[in-house]
Structures are given as structure tokens and as C-alpha cells.
Amino acid sequence: VVGFVTNGSFIDANNMDGLRGSLCDEFTSLYVFNLRGNARTQGEQRRMEAGSVFGGGTRTPVAITLLVKNPAKAGKSELLYHDIGDYLDREEKLKIVRTFSSISGIEAAKNWTALNPNAENDWINQRDPTFESFPETSSKDGDQITFFDDHSSGVKTNRDAWAFNFSRPSLAKNIGAMIDFYVSQVSGFRDASMGAGKERLAQLAEEFIDVDPKKISWTRELKADLTRYKPATFREDAMRPALYRPFTKQQLYFDRQFNNCVYQMPAFFPTANTPNVVIMVTGTGAAKEFSALAANLTTEFAVLANGQGLPLYLYEKIEQGAKLDFSSKSDGDIIDGYRRRDAITDGILKTFREAYGKDVAKEDIFYYVYGVLHSPEYRTRFAADLKKMLPRIPLTKEAKDFKAFSESGRKLAEWHLDYETVEPWPVEETVPPLLPDEETYYTVQKMTFGRPTAAQKAAGAKWDKTRIVYNSQITLSGIPVEAYGYVVNGKPAIEWIMERYQFTRDKDSGITNDPNDWCREHNQPRYIIDLLKRVVRVSIETMKIVKSLPALNEKQGVDG
């Protein structure tokens, strides 16, 4: 008999399927008591996970696992599971543990659930076999028909404080100083390592480099560049606007050497002005519930948790003097030295035309996907599957439903892409005597919700979400509660604006990031306050469209 108190994520984590399979193979009886408490979740799921038995210092879920190996017992292993329950704080959970006292205590309460793992070694939240019958959105193996030719994560810099900023001049100053320091380190290391063998360079580099976080942010890749004496130069054209979090733009220094991974983003947005639309989706293994968000500019890795992007177009660089190949795979417009082609595959176009008629275009399919990904039915029925693999998309039985999803997806994309220019929601704005300096009047430090009324307190509310304190002079009121129903990447879109549009200082580098700089540099003192109002409208309109989506009513046996 072996007993453990461990991180409980192995119970359902996608990358722990092998461990789960091995435990069932090795032991005759398994008792798994899930104490929950995952603090890395958000929203309603976070409230359900509630307290950790080890207090606030532990952010992971906790599980008690007892493994029994009985040589006298033959046959399939017995897997018994108990979930402690939702919305329990630390003391309530500890009381339950004390009450049960032992395995027999739980057994007496008749609360063990016998689990039957599936072929993928899922114990709980088992995936739906129907989901796997749908065509894949994208796949790297290329064996089956997919919706998209490729997919990609967003940019991962591993030095966001240096590579992102609301202010373009501040970004140039920060990353420029770091590049200059790196160049000086290369020069000094070349002299210090003269005559050293290749096998010694990595060790010498670790001994030589200056690790002061106020001068540079080292990564393994940048250290490798140092050992190769790789040069670097600051490039003005590497700076571009990027989507850093939902409905939050910042300036990015987009450069392979100073971004840890750019993945396929150069094929999606090779220049700062390349026209494209990408559907970002929550990636596999994320703790946050599935969501999707359209973007028309370079995206950061965590815009959606473990996010993956599905593009409308792919771009290929035309080398100087190269002969143009206009085969079906490469046919397309030439834009700024890049050949554009559709990312929606010919195979899926053929499938959709056979189902809904020859007038179906690839763009119609693209927005159909976006519509389906917003379907509450789709997200609920296939929640477990969406945590374990990229989305698969069903075909509806009726052409009218295909049209409804496609048109709704297009409307959703318009709201989500044009969020900076839509008409602001008519939120009531306090109007004290205007200060002489309009820029100071609209400056934001950190937005908060209003204090609850007596009635709201009595109902258990901690904040009044119909009111947002924008700054010490301005309060916005009359915000519709239903606007908070539009949740993306784990929290309402409105709360992303409140969280991200605040002044921050990175504790390691000392670099400051001030959203008010964006307003100043674009000569739009009201940008942030109007952005908040616009995202309220986007949220309301999104919820209207989502509620109007038809039932999936999917075709069976679609050849993917």
C-alpha cells in the first residue's frame, strides 16, 4: 500500500495520460480523493475550486491517493474516485477529511465512484467519441482533411517587460539599451574566450555574463547566440502593434533573436501592415474554459491560454529573382513582397460545397468556424474534448444552419476586430469641473469596481459591477450586468480592460509600462475611457449573437 498527498492535476491533465495508464496497470486498487483548490482557474470555476487545504500559499489542486498492489487479486484494476465538492473553503474541506478519517470513512458514506478509464486513459471529464468524428481544424501530420493548412501559437518573448510596451518610444529605449548591452557582452566575451574549445564556451559564458536584470534579460537561446558571437542591431521596423491580451494592444519588438519563439506568426503577419484575420483558440491543457477571439494583428502567446491561431491567409516570401509558381497551392495576391494564399484547405471547401452548394467560399467557411466556436451547445457538450485537443468542427445537417453560423461568425468577428471604433455604450460618466489639463483628467492608474450598496452587500456581493471607478475624478455607472456574460480567456472582456490598462513597474528590470502613453502618442486622451465603453457594447452585442445561434444539429459520419 502506497499513499501520497500530491498536486492533483494528474487526475485530468492531458500530459498525464501515460501516468494514469501506468497506475492502472501497476496497481490492483486505486483510491483517489480529489480535494480541489486549483487557484490557477478563474471566474465561476475558481469559485467552485475554492480553498486549498494548505492555505493561500498553494495554488495547485491537491489530491490524496492510495495505491494497493494485491498479488492475490487478478483481473482489471479497481479505480475508485471521490470529489470533495464545490464551493468549499479550507476549513470546510479539512472538516470533511477529519470526518472521513480513512478510506473506510468514505466507504461508509457511500461516496466512492467507480471510474472506467477510456482508451485515452481519461479518468474524469472523458472526451466524447462524437467529437473525434468531426474534421480537425488543423493538424501537423497531414493525413486527413482539415479546415486549415496550418496553425500556430502566438509570439512568446520570455522577456515581456523588455519586448512589449504601451509606448513606442519607451519600447525603443528599453529594447535598444538591452541590445546595446548584449553587443558589448559579445565583444567582451570574444576577447575573454579567445582560444577556448567549443565544449568550454557554454561554461565560460555562464561565468562571464552580467546577469543584472536592469541591463538585460538572458534566455538559453540568447546565451547560445553569445557563444556563437552572433551580432545584433536594433531595428526600427521590428516594432509593431500587437494584441497582448484580449482587447489590449501594446507595441511589440518582433524579432526572432529577441523573442524566444515566433512560431508561424511571420507567415501570418510578415509585416506590421499585412492584412489577415486569425481565430485564436484556447490551447490544450489550459485550466481556463475554452474561448475564441479573432485578431487582425500579431498576437502574444497568452492572449488565450496556451493559445493557437487559425489564419484566414498564409504568406510566403518571394525571393528576389524567383520565378512565381501559380499552382493551386500558391495562387494568390502579391502584397509587399509576399505571396498570399488561402489557409482554408481545398479539401474542406470541396466537402462544404458538396454539403451546401457550389457558391460556398473559403471565407464563408472561415466565419462558419468562428460562429460554431461561440456556440454554447458546442462548448458545453465538448468541454472535456476542447481541453485535450484542438477544436474539431461539425457540419450542420441543414444549409440554413450553415448560413446562420457563417453570418453570425462574420458579425462576431466584426465586433471583435473593430472594437476600437464601435459606438461606445451610453454609460453615465460623472462630469466634475474640467481641469485645465485634459490629459491629466483622463489619466488612469488602476480602475476598480464601485463599493456595493447595502442591498448588494446583503446579497453577498463584494462589489457593485454596475459602477467602475475610472480614476479619482471619474466614475462610470449604469453598466449592464449582462455585459459581464461575455467571457474570454477566463474573465469578462470588461475586466480585461480594467486589469490591463493600469500603470505597472516590472520588479526585476524596473521598466515601467503606462497605458496613458498610448493615449498621448496617439493624441487620444479619451482612448481608455472610451475603450471601456466600447468593450461594454462589444460584450452586449456578442451575447445577443451568441444567444441567437442555432442548434448544432450536426451531420453524422462526415468524412474528415
Coordinates of C-alpha atoms in Angstrom, one line a residue, residues 25-31 68-80:
D25 CA -1.6 -1.3 -15.0
E26 CA 0.6 -1.5 -11.9
F27 CA -1.9 -1.5 -9.0
T28 CA -5.0 -3.6 -8.3
S29 CA -6.9 -0.9 -6.4
L30 CA -6.6 2.9 -6.6
Y31 CA -8.3 5.3 -4.3
V68 CA -2.8 -1.0 -3.4
K69 CA -1.0 -3.9 -5.0
N70 CA -2.5 -7.3 -4.1
P71 CA -0.8 -10.3 -5.7
A72 CA -3.8 -12.5 -4.8
K73 CA -6.2 -10.3 -6.8
A74 CA -6.4 -10.9 -10.6
G75 CA -8.1 -9.1 -13.4
K76 CA -8.8 -5.4 -14.1
S77 CA -7.7 -2.8 -11.6
E78 CA -10.3 -1.1 -9.5
L79 CA -10.3 2.7 -9.7
L80 CA -12.3 4.5 -7.0

